[in-house]
Amino acid sequence: MAEPAQQKVFAPWEDPSEKPIIRFEGVTKRFGDFTAVDKLDLKIYRGEFFALLGPSGCGKTTLMRMLAGFETPTEGHIILDGQDVAPIPPNKRPVNMMFQSYALFPHLTVWENIAFGLKREGMEKDKIEARVSEMLRLTRLEQFAKRKPHQISGGQRQRVALARSLAKAPKLLLLDEPLGALDKKLRQETQFELMDIQEKTGTTFVIVTHDQEEAMTVASRVAVMDHGKLVQVATPAGIYETPNSVYVADFIGDVNIIEGAATPNGDQVEIAWAEGLAPIVAKSSEPIAPGAKVHFAIRPEKIYVSREPDMERANRVQGKVIDIAYLGNISTYRVRLANGQMISASMTNARRLSRRDFTWEDEVWLNWTDTAGLVLTR
Amino acid sequence: MNLRRLFLIAVPYAWLGLFFLVPFLIVFKIALSDSALSIPPYTPTLDLSGGWTSIKEFFQGLDFENFVFLTEDSLYWKSYLGSLKIASISTVLTLAVGYPIAYAMAQSADEWRPTLMMLVILPFWTSFLIRVYSWVGIISNEGLLNQLLLGMGVIDTPLQIMNTPTAVYIGIVYTYLPFMILPIYSALEKMDGSLIEAGVDLGCSKLQAFWLVTLPLSRPGMIAGCFLVFIPALGEFVIPSLLGGSKTLMIGKVLWEEFFSNRDWPVASAVAVVLLLILVIPIVLFQKNQEKAEEAGR
Ligand SMILES: Nc1ncnc2c1ncn2[C@@H]1O[C@H](COP(=O)(O)OP(=O)(O)O)[C@@H](O)[C@H]1O
Ligand SMILES: [Mg+2]
């Protein structure tokens, strides 16, 4: 009778029988002749914490406003729970939005702000009371119920906005840069709070952000956007470990990019990248045409720095330490190679500072295995 | 440092004292005097050369007779009431006309706003008297409006608008409309557009969002506009005398007649003092509203 002690991983996007709660089908949005969102296809699943990540102006807010109903797609369809949302006006959609500016009603108290949507539904008075109390408890705002928005702090306002948009128990909650106005420390705390609330309520969250760390922290999956297009949609680990393009690799975290010409060799690729230096050897999952121009991307922490070349690793290059950034737990070395290229490599600081191995101007070897980096063709 | 602050505080008080308190005291003193056939046309006048006894005589000559008189003749309280009624109704009418205009201005594209603002202020470039007078040419029995309607065959006999309260309402609404539009516009204009979207997002129709969000948020502007219309309209003299005819009772007109036709300065002054006392209430309320709006705006 024992249940199999199997931890089920939340990954509905890998299950072909799972129905997405939202489907974008060839959605395009133009403002005049400017294309803000370009032929976009996307599936988001129930219970996901989905992050839209991209630089300012890439169309994240526009995408979200189409979901909320404030913009209509120029082309394509948005399917919510199996239903095309095009004919549904924003006030009838089972979707709520937390605005970038919070958009709290300044003439209403915190309590009234949270109750606003419930009253519009015509909910009974005692039910409203109960629901608002629940929301106040969830967002730890009980003492502030009677205050007006201008009488509370930025972080508290953010929580009121969240409570207000969650009060109607929407199928889908849209959060447009919800933490953008908070300072760094408060922001990190709030990220965990958001994850906690998302888990407790089971609501599907779609969050917009231009902060990659934030997206990586909170999201079940991240969509990286650029100029109205989705460049990659994957889990945070997937985005970090296997970016599909230089754009994504560069956008998420630190990365070294080395350009070169590829020569396939079995399941490996040799990349000629500098005159007189050994080619980089890397494994590639996709076939690469001989002579193709490729980018080799490698994260600083995947590079091992040593005094002597490490023969166990397939790639070894020599360089000189130009700069050391000491970050407490790790140190990042900026190393200049013989051809002038700068490479960042980070090592954990297992030893005390005074006994550190390398210092400025030291000649060092950078070593990495053939699986440490990625060969990118775009 | 302290001296400088004292000076900064003293300047507005000195200004108020010189141009408000002193004139008020003079008017109040005249209101307590008796009418006389002399220059100036009242008695007593203060004669300091006579020393202490003449000052004593001067104060004995003052009394509240004129204020008592205001309560005895029904003309006065009827005029006060008439003014209150006309000022209230015109304020409501101005609000009804001004709000949609202010709203449309706030909704218009950014590049249009300065032009629209200009158009609202433009009438001030012509004399107020001329503008009110030109309404005579429009609404009189032989005026443009009646000729147009007669010509189109809508009416057979000219509409009697001139010399009725309607003409006064038209005049006041027309004249004070900018004072209503500007504060409402400024309240609407600084409103964050995403508030309406938030309202709609939470289930409001467009109309509900207007009623529940836009209207309450523009209330300080509306209240300010109403006071800015009501206060001057209450003492209005030019519009009722040019457009209202003899039947329209307004206290401003009575005041003018007491002063210039009857040359009864003491009664005229008493009328003015009472009018001022009536105005103090809305002015204080107006100040309260401004303070509240400022506090909420922070
Ligand atoms: N109503 C609009 N009219 C014209 N252009 C718009 C409008 N809304 C957004 N845009 C343009 O679309 C692009 C994407 O905007 P947005 O979705 O707000 O970007 P993001 O939220 O990613 O910063 C921007 O270049 C912006 O100028
Ligand atoms: Mg945005």
CSV table of N, CA and C in Angstrom, one decimal, chain A residues 192-315:
chain,number,residue,atom,x,y,z
A,192,PHE,N,10.7,36.6,-2.7
A,192,PHE,CA,10.3,35.3,-2.0
A,192,PHE,C,8.9,35.4,-1.5
A,193,GLU,N,8.5,36.6,-1.1
A,193,GLU,CA,7.1,36.7,-0.6
A,193,GLU,C,6.1,36.4,-1.8
A,194,LEU,N,6.5,36.9,-3.0
A,194,LEU,CA,5.6,36.7,-4.1
A,194,LEU,C,5.6,35.2,-4.5
A,195,MET,N,6.7,34.5,-4.4
A,195,MET,CA,6.7,33.1,-4.7
A,195,MET,C,5.8,32.4,-3.7
A,196,ASP,N,6.0,32.8,-2.4
A,196,ASP,CA,5.2,32.2,-1.4
A,196,ASP,C,3.7,32.3,-1.6
A,197,ILE,N,3.3,33.6,-2.0
A,197,ILE,CA,1.9,33.9,-2.2
A,197,ILE,C,1.4,33.1,-3.4
A,198,GLN,N,2.2,33.1,-4.4
A,198,GLN,CA,1.8,32.3,-5.7
A,198,GLN,C,1.6,30.9,-5.3
A,199,GLU,N,2.4,30.3,-4.5
A,199,GLU,CA,2.3,28.9,-4.2
A,199,GLU,C,1.0,28.7,-3.3
A,200,LYS,N,0.8,29.6,-2.4
A,200,LYS,CA,-0.4,29.5,-1.5
A,200,LYS,C,-1.7,29.6,-2.2
A,201,THR,N,-1.7,30.5,-3.2
A,201,THR,CA,-3.0,30.7,-3.9
A,201,THR,C,-3.1,29.8,-5.1
A,202,GLY,N,-2.0,29.3,-5.6
A,202,GLY,CA,-2.1,28.5,-6.8
A,202,GLY,C,-2.5,29.2,-8.1
A,203,THR,N,-2.5,30.5,-8.0
A,203,THR,CA,-2.8,31.3,-9.2
A,203,THR,C,-1.7,31.3,-10.2
A,204,THR,N,-2.0,31.4,-11.5
A,204,THR,CA,-1.0,31.5,-12.5
A,204,THR,C,-0.5,32.9,-12.6
A,205,PHE,N,0.8,33.1,-12.4
A,205,PHE,CA,1.3,34.4,-12.4
A,205,PHE,C,2.1,34.7,-13.7
A,206,VAL,N,1.9,35.8,-14.3
A,206,VAL,CA,2.8,36.2,-15.4
A,206,VAL,C,3.4,37.5,-15.0
A,207,ILE,N,4.7,37.5,-14.8
A,207,ILE,CA,5.4,38.7,-14.3
A,207,ILE,C,6.3,39.3,-15.4
A,208,VAL,N,6.3,40.6,-15.5
A,208,VAL,CA,7.2,41.3,-16.4
A,208,VAL,C,8.3,41.9,-15.7
A,209,THR,N,9.5,41.7,-16.2
A,209,THR,CA,10.6,42.3,-15.5
A,209,THR,C,11.8,42.6,-16.5
A,210,HIS,N,12.6,43.5,-16.2
A,210,HIS,CA,13.8,43.7,-17.0
A,210,HIS,C,15.0,43.3,-16.2
A,211,ASP,N,14.8,42.7,-15.0
A,211,ASP,CA,15.9,42.3,-14.1
A,211,ASP,C,16.0,40.8,-14.2
A,212,GLN,N,17.1,40.4,-14.8
A,212,GLN,CA,17.3,38.9,-15.0
A,212,GLN,C,17.4,38.1,-13.7
A,213,GLU,N,18.0,38.7,-12.7
A,213,GLU,CA,18.1,38.0,-11.4
A,213,GLU,C,16.7,37.7,-10.9
A,214,GLU,N,15.8,38.7,-11.0
A,214,GLU,CA,14.5,38.6,-10.5
A,214,GLU,C,13.8,37.5,-11.2
A,215,ALA,N,13.9,37.5,-12.5
A,215,ALA,CA,13.2,36.5,-13.4
A,215,ALA,C,13.7,35.1,-13.0
A,216,MET,N,15.0,35.0,-12.8
A,216,MET,CA,15.6,33.7,-12.5
A,216,MET,C,15.1,33.2,-11.1
A,217,THR,N,15.0,34.1,-10.2
A,217,THR,CA,14.6,33.8,-8.8
A,217,THR,C,13.2,33.3,-8.7
A,218,VAL,N,12.3,34.0,-9.3
A,218,VAL,CA,10.9,33.7,-9.0
A,218,VAL,C,10.2,32.7,-10.0
A,219,ALA,N,10.8,32.6,-11.2
A,219,ALA,CA,10.0,32.0,-12.3
A,219,ALA,C,10.1,30.5,-12.4
A,220,SER,N,9.0,29.9,-12.8
A,220,SER,CA,9.1,28.5,-13.2
A,220,SER,C,9.7,28.4,-14.6
A,221,ARG,N,9.3,29.3,-15.5
A,221,ARG,CA,9.9,29.5,-16.8
A,221,ARG,C,10.1,30.9,-17.1
A,222,VAL,N,11.1,31.2,-18.0
A,222,VAL,CA,11.4,32.5,-18.4
A,222,VAL,C,11.3,32.6,-19.9
A,223,ALA,N,10.7,33.7,-20.4
A,223,ALA,CA,10.7,34.0,-21.8
A,223,ALA,C,11.6,35.2,-22.0
A,224,VAL,N,12.6,35.1,-22.8
A,224,VAL,CA,13.5,36.2,-23.1
A,224,VAL,C,13.0,36.9,-24.4
A,225,MET,N,12.7,38.1,-24.3
A,225,MET,CA,12.1,38.9,-25.4
A,225,MET,C,13.1,39.8,-26.0
A,226,ASP,N,13.0,40.1,-27.3
A,226,ASP,CA,13.8,41.1,-28.0
A,226,ASP,C,13.0,41.6,-29.1
A,227,HIS,N,12.9,42.9,-29.2
A,227,HIS,CA,12.2,43.5,-30.3
A,227,HIS,C,10.9,42.8,-30.7
A,228,GLY,N,10.0,42.6,-29.7
A,228,GLY,CA,8.7,42.0,-29.9
A,228,GLY,C,8.7,40.5,-30.3
A,229,LYS,N,9.8,39.9,-30.2
A,229,LYS,CA,9.9,38.4,-30.5
A,229,LYS,C,10.4,37.7,-29.2
A,230,LEU,N,10.0,36.4,-29.1
A,230,LEU,CA,10.5,35.6,-28.1
A,230,LEU,C,11.8,34.9,-28.6
A,231,VAL,N,12.9,35.1,-27.9
A,231,VAL,CA,14.1,34.6,-28.3
A,231,VAL,C,14.3,33.1,-27.8
A,232,GLN,N,13.9,33.0,-26.5
A,232,GLN,CA,14.0,31.7,-25.9
A,232,GLN,C,13.0,31.6,-24.7
A,233,VAL,N,12.3,30.4,-24.6
A,233,VAL,CA,11.4,30.2,-23.5
A,233,VAL,C,11.9,28.9,-22.8
A,234,ALA,N,12.4,29.0,-21.6
A,234,ALA,CA,12.9,27.8,-20.9
A,234,ALA,C,12.9,28.0,-19.4
A,235,THR,N,13.2,27.0,-18.6
A,235,THR,CA,13.4,27.2,-17.2
A,235,THR,C,14.6,28.0,-16.9
A,236,PRO,N,14.6,28.6,-15.7
A,236,PRO,CA,15.8,29.5,-15.4
A,236,PRO,C,17.1,28.7,-15.6
A,237,ALA,N,17.2,27.5,-15.2
A,237,ALA,CA,18.4,26.7,-15.4
A,237,ALA,C,18.7,26.5,-16.9
A,238,GLY,N,17.6,26.2,-17.6
A,238,GLY,CA,17.8,26.0,-19.1
A,238,GLY,C,18.3,27.2,-19.8
A,239,ILE,N,17.7,28.4,-19.4
A,239,ILE,CA,18.2,29.7,-20.0
A,239,ILE,C,19.6,29.9,-19.6
A,240,TYR,N,20.0,29.6,-18.4
A,240,TYR,CA,21.4,29.9,-18.0
A,240,TYR,C,22.4,28.9,-18.5
A,241,GLU,N,22.0,27.6,-18.5
A,241,GLU,CA,23.0,26.6,-18.9
A,241,GLU,C,23.0,26.5,-20.4
A,242,THR,N,21.9,26.5,-21.1
A,242,THR,CA,21.9,26.3,-22.5
A,242,THR,C,21.1,27.4,-23.2
A,243,PRO,N,21.7,28.6,-23.2
A,243,PRO,CA,21.1,29.7,-24.0
A,243,PRO,C,21.1,29.3,-25.5
A,244,ASN,N,20.1,29.7,-26.2
A,244,ASN,CA,20.1,29.3,-27.6
A,244,ASN,C,20.7,30.4,-28.5
A,245,SER,N,21.2,31.5,-28.0
A,245,SER,CA,21.7,32.5,-28.8
A,245,SER,C,22.7,33.4,-28.0
A,246,VAL,N,23.5,34.1,-28.7
A,246,VAL,CA,24.4,35.1,-28.0
A,246,VAL,C,23.6,36.1,-27.2
A,247,TYR,N,22.4,36.5,-27.8
A,247,TYR,CA,21.6,37.5,-27.1
A,247,TYR,C,21.2,37.0,-25.7
A,248,VAL,N,20.7,35.8,-25.7
A,248,VAL,CA,20.2,35.2,-24.4
A,248,VAL,C,21.4,35.0,-23.4
A,249,ALA,N,22.5,34.5,-23.9
A,249,ALA,CA,23.6,34.2,-23.1
A,249,ALA,C,24.1,35.5,-22.5
A,250,ASP,N,24.2,36.5,-23.3
A,250,ASP,CA,24.7,37.8,-22.9
A,250,ASP,C,23.7,38.5,-21.9
A,251,PHE,N,22.4,38.3,-22.1
A,251,PHE,CA,21.4,38.9,-21.3
A,251,PHE,C,21.4,38.4,-19.9
A,252,ILE,N,21.6,37.1,-19.8
A,252,ILE,CA,21.5,36.4,-18.5
A,252,ILE,C,22.9,36.2,-17.9
A,253,GLY,N,23.2,36.8,-16.8
A,253,GLY,CA,24.4,36.6,-16.2
A,253,GLY,C,25.6,37.0,-17.0
A,254,ASP,N,26.8,36.7,-16.4
A,254,ASP,CA,28.1,37.1,-17.1
A,254,ASP,C,28.5,36.0,-18.0
A,255,VAL,N,29.1,36.3,-19.1
A,255,VAL,CA,29.5,35.3,-20.1
A,255,VAL,C,30.6,35.8,-20.9
A,256,ASN,N,31.6,34.9,-21.3
A,256,ASN,CA,32.6,35.3,-22.2
A,256,ASN,C,32.2,34.8,-23.6
A,257,ILE,N,32.3,35.7,-24.6
A,257,ILE,CA,31.9,35.3,-26.0
A,257,ILE,C,33.2,35.3,-26.8
A,258,ILE,N,33.5,34.2,-27.5
A,258,ILE,CA,34.7,34.2,-28.4
A,258,ILE,C,34.2,33.8,-29.8
A,259,GLU,N,34.5,34.6,-30.7
A,259,GLU,CA,34.1,34.4,-32.1
A,259,GLU,C,35.1,33.5,-32.8
A,260,GLY,N,34.7,32.7,-33.7
A,260,GLY,CA,35.6,31.9,-34.5
A,260,GLY,C,35.0,31.1,-35.6
A,261,ALA,N,35.8,30.4,-36.4
A,261,ALA,CA,35.3,29.5,-37.5
A,261,ALA,C,35.3,28.1,-37.0
A,262,ALA,N,34.2,27.4,-37.3
A,262,ALA,CA,34.0,26.0,-36.8
A,262,ALA,C,34.5,25.0,-37.8
A,263,THR,N,35.1,23.9,-37.2
A,263,THR,CA,35.3,22.7,-38.0
A,263,THR,C,34.8,21.5,-37.3
A,264,PRO,N,33.7,20.9,-37.8
A,264,PRO,CA,33.2,19.7,-37.1
A,264,PRO,C,34.2,18.6,-37.1
A,265,ASN,N,34.2,17.8,-36.0
A,265,ASN,CA,35.1,16.7,-35.8
A,265,ASN,C,34.4,15.7,-34.9
A,266,GLY,N,33.7,14.8,-35.5
A,266,GLY,CA,32.9,13.8,-34.8
A,266,GLY,C,31.8,14.6,-34.1
A,267,ASP,N,31.6,14.3,-32.7
A,267,ASP,CA,30.6,15.1,-32.0
A,267,ASP,C,31.2,16.3,-31.4
A,268,GLN,N,32.4,16.6,-31.8
A,268,GLN,CA,33.0,17.8,-31.3
A,268,GLN,C,33.1,18.9,-32.4
A,269,VAL,N,33.4,20.1,-32.0
A,269,VAL,CA,33.7,21.2,-32.9
A,269,VAL,C,35.0,21.8,-32.5
A,270,GLU,N,35.8,22.1,-33.5
A,270,GLU,CA,37.0,22.8,-33.3
A,270,GLU,C,36.8,24.2,-33.8
A,271,ILE,N,37.1,25.2,-32.9
A,271,ILE,CA,36.8,26.6,-33.3
A,271,ILE,C,38.2,27.3,-33.3
A,272,ALA,N,38.5,27.7,-34.6
A,272,ALA,CA,39.7,28.5,-34.7
A,272,ALA,C,39.3,29.9,-34.4
A,273,TRP,N,40.0,30.5,-33.4
A,273,TRP,CA,39.6,31.8,-32.9
A,273,TRP,C,40.7,32.8,-32.8
A,274,ALA,N,42.0,32.3,-32.8
A,274,ALA,CA,43.1,33.3,-32.8
A,274,ALA,C,44.3,32.7,-33.5
A,275,GLU,N,45.0,33.5,-34.2
A,275,GLU,CA,46.2,33.1,-35.0
A,275,GLU,C,47.2,32.5,-34.0
A,276,GLY,N,47.7,31.4,-34.3
A,276,GLY,CA,48.8,30.8,-33.5
A,276,GLY,C,48.4,30.2,-32.2
A,277,LEU,N,47.1,30.2,-31.9
A,277,LEU,CA,46.6,29.5,-30.7
A,277,LEU,C,45.8,28.3,-31.0
A,278,ALA,N,45.9,27.3,-30.1
A,278,ALA,CA,45.1,26.1,-30.4
A,278,ALA,C,43.7,26.3,-30.5
A,279,PRO,N,42.9,25.6,-31.4
A,279,PRO,CA,41.5,25.9,-31.5
A,279,PRO,C,40.8,25.4,-30.2
A,280,ILE,N,39.6,26.0,-30.0
A,280,ILE,CA,38.8,25.6,-28.8
A,280,ILE,C,38.1,24.3,-29.2
A,281,VAL,N,38.1,23.4,-28.3
A,281,VAL,CA,37.4,22.1,-28.6
A,281,VAL,C,36.1,22.1,-27.7
A,282,ALA,N,35.0,21.9,-28.3
A,282,ALA,CA,33.7,21.9,-27.6
A,282,ALA,C,32.8,20.9,-28.2
A,283,LYS,N,31.9,20.3,-27.3
A,283,LYS,CA,30.9,19.4,-27.8
A,283,LYS,C,29.7,20.3,-28.3
A,284,SER,N,29.1,19.9,-29.3
A,284,SER,CA,27.9,20.6,-29.8
A,284,SER,C,26.8,19.7,-30.1
A,285,SER,N,25.6,20.0,-29.6
A,285,SER,CA,24.4,19.1,-29.8
A,285,SER,C,23.9,19.3,-31.2
A,286,GLU,N,24.0,20.4,-31.8
A,286,GLU,CA,23.4,20.6,-33.1
A,286,GLU,C,24.6,20.5,-34.2
A,287,PRO,N,24.2,20.0,-35.3
A,287,PRO,CA,25.2,19.9,-36.4
A,287,PRO,C,25.6,21.3,-36.9
A,288,ILE,N,26.9,21.4,-37.1
A,288,ILE,CA,27.4,22.7,-37.6
A,288,ILE,C,28.1,22.6,-38.9
A,289,ALA,N,27.9,23.5,-39.8
A,289,ALA,CA,28.5,23.4,-41.1
A,289,ALA,C,30.0,23.7,-41.0
A,290,PRO,N,30.8,23.0,-41.8
A,290,PRO,CA,32.3,23.4,-41.8
A,290,PRO,C,32.5,24.8,-42.2
A,291,GLY,N,33.4,25.5,-41.5
A,291,GLY,CA,33.7,26.9,-41.8
A,291,GLY,C,32.7,27.9,-41.3
A,292,ALA,N,31.6,27.4,-40.7
A,292,ALA,CA,30.6,28.4,-40.2
A,292,ALA,C,31.1,29.3,-39.1
A,293,LYS,N,30.7,30.5,-39.2
A,293,LYS,CA,31.1,31.5,-38.1
A,293,LYS,C,30.3,31.2,-36.9
A,294,VAL,N,30.9,30.9,-35.8
A,294,VAL,CA,30.2,30.6,-34.5
A,294,VAL,C,30.7,31.5,-33.4
A,295,HIS,N,29.8,31.5,-32.3
A,295,HIS,CA,30.3,32.1,-31.1
A,295,HIS,C,30.4,31.1,-30.0
A,296,PHE,N,31.5,31.1,-29.3
A,296,PHE,CA,31.7,30.2,-28.2
A,296,PHE,C,31.4,31.0,-26.9
A,297,ALA,N,30.4,30.5,-26.2
A,297,ALA,CA,30.0,31.2,-24.9
A,297,ALA,C,30.4,30.3,-23.7
A,298,ILE,N,31.1,31.0,-22.8
A,298,ILE,CA,31.5,30.2,-21.6
A,298,ILE,C,31.3,31.2,-20.4
A,299,ARG,N,30.7,30.6,-19.3
A,299,ARG,CA,30.5,31.4,-18.1
A,299,ARG,C,31.8,31.5,-17.3
A,300,PRO,N,32.0,32.6,-16.6
A,300,PRO,CA,33.3,32.7,-15.8
A,300,PRO,C,33.5,31.6,-14.9
A,301,GLU,N,32.4,31.1,-14.2
A,301,GLU,CA,32.6,30.1,-13.2
A,301,GLU,C,32.9,28.7,-13.8
A,302,LYS,N,32.8,28.5,-15.1
A,302,LYS,CA,33.1,27.3,-15.7
A,302,LYS,C,34.6,27.2,-16.1
A,303,ILE,N,35.3,28.2,-15.9
A,303,ILE,CA,36.8,28.3,-16.2
A,303,ILE,C,37.6,28.1,-15.0
A,304,TYR,N,38.6,27.2,-15.1
A,304,TYR,CA,39.4,26.9,-13.9
A,304,TYR,C,40.7,27.6,-14.1
A,305,VAL,N,41.1,28.4,-13.1
A,305,VAL,CA,42.3,29.2,-13.2
A,305,VAL,C,43.4,28.5,-12.5
A,306,SER,N,44.6,28.4,-13.1
A,306,SER,CA,45.7,27.7,-12.4
A,306,SER,C,47.1,28.2,-12.9
A,307,ARG,N,48.1,27.9,-12.1
A,307,ARG,CA,49.5,28.3,-12.4
A,307,ARG,C,50.0,27.5,-13.6
A,308,GLU,N,49.8,26.2,-13.5
A,308,GLU,CA,50.3,25.3,-14.5
A,308,GLU,C,49.1,24.8,-15.4
A,309,PRO,N,49.3,24.5,-16.6
A,309,PRO,CA,48.2,24.0,-17.4
A,309,PRO,C,47.6,22.7,-16.8
A,310,ASP,N,46.3,22.6,-16.9
A,310,ASP,CA,45.6,21.4,-16.4
A,310,ASP,C,45.4,20.5,-17.5
A,311,MET,N,46.1,19.4,-17.5
A,311,MET,CA,46.1,18.5,-18.7
A,311,MET,C,44.8,17.7,-18.8
A,312,GLU,N,44.0,17.7,-17.7
A,312,GLU,CA,42.8,16.9,-17.7
A,312,GLU,C,41.7,17.7,-18.5
A,313,ARG,N,41.9,18.9,-18.7
A,313,ARG,CA,40.8,19.7,-19.4
A,313,ARG,C,41.3,20.0,-20.8
A,314,ALA,N,40.3,19.9,-21.7
A,314,ALA,CA,40.6,19.9,-23.1
A,314,ALA,C,41.1,21.2,-23.6
A,315,ASN,N,40.7,22.3,-23.0
A,315,ASN,CA,41.2,23.6,-23.5
A,315,ASN,C,42.0,24.3,-22.4
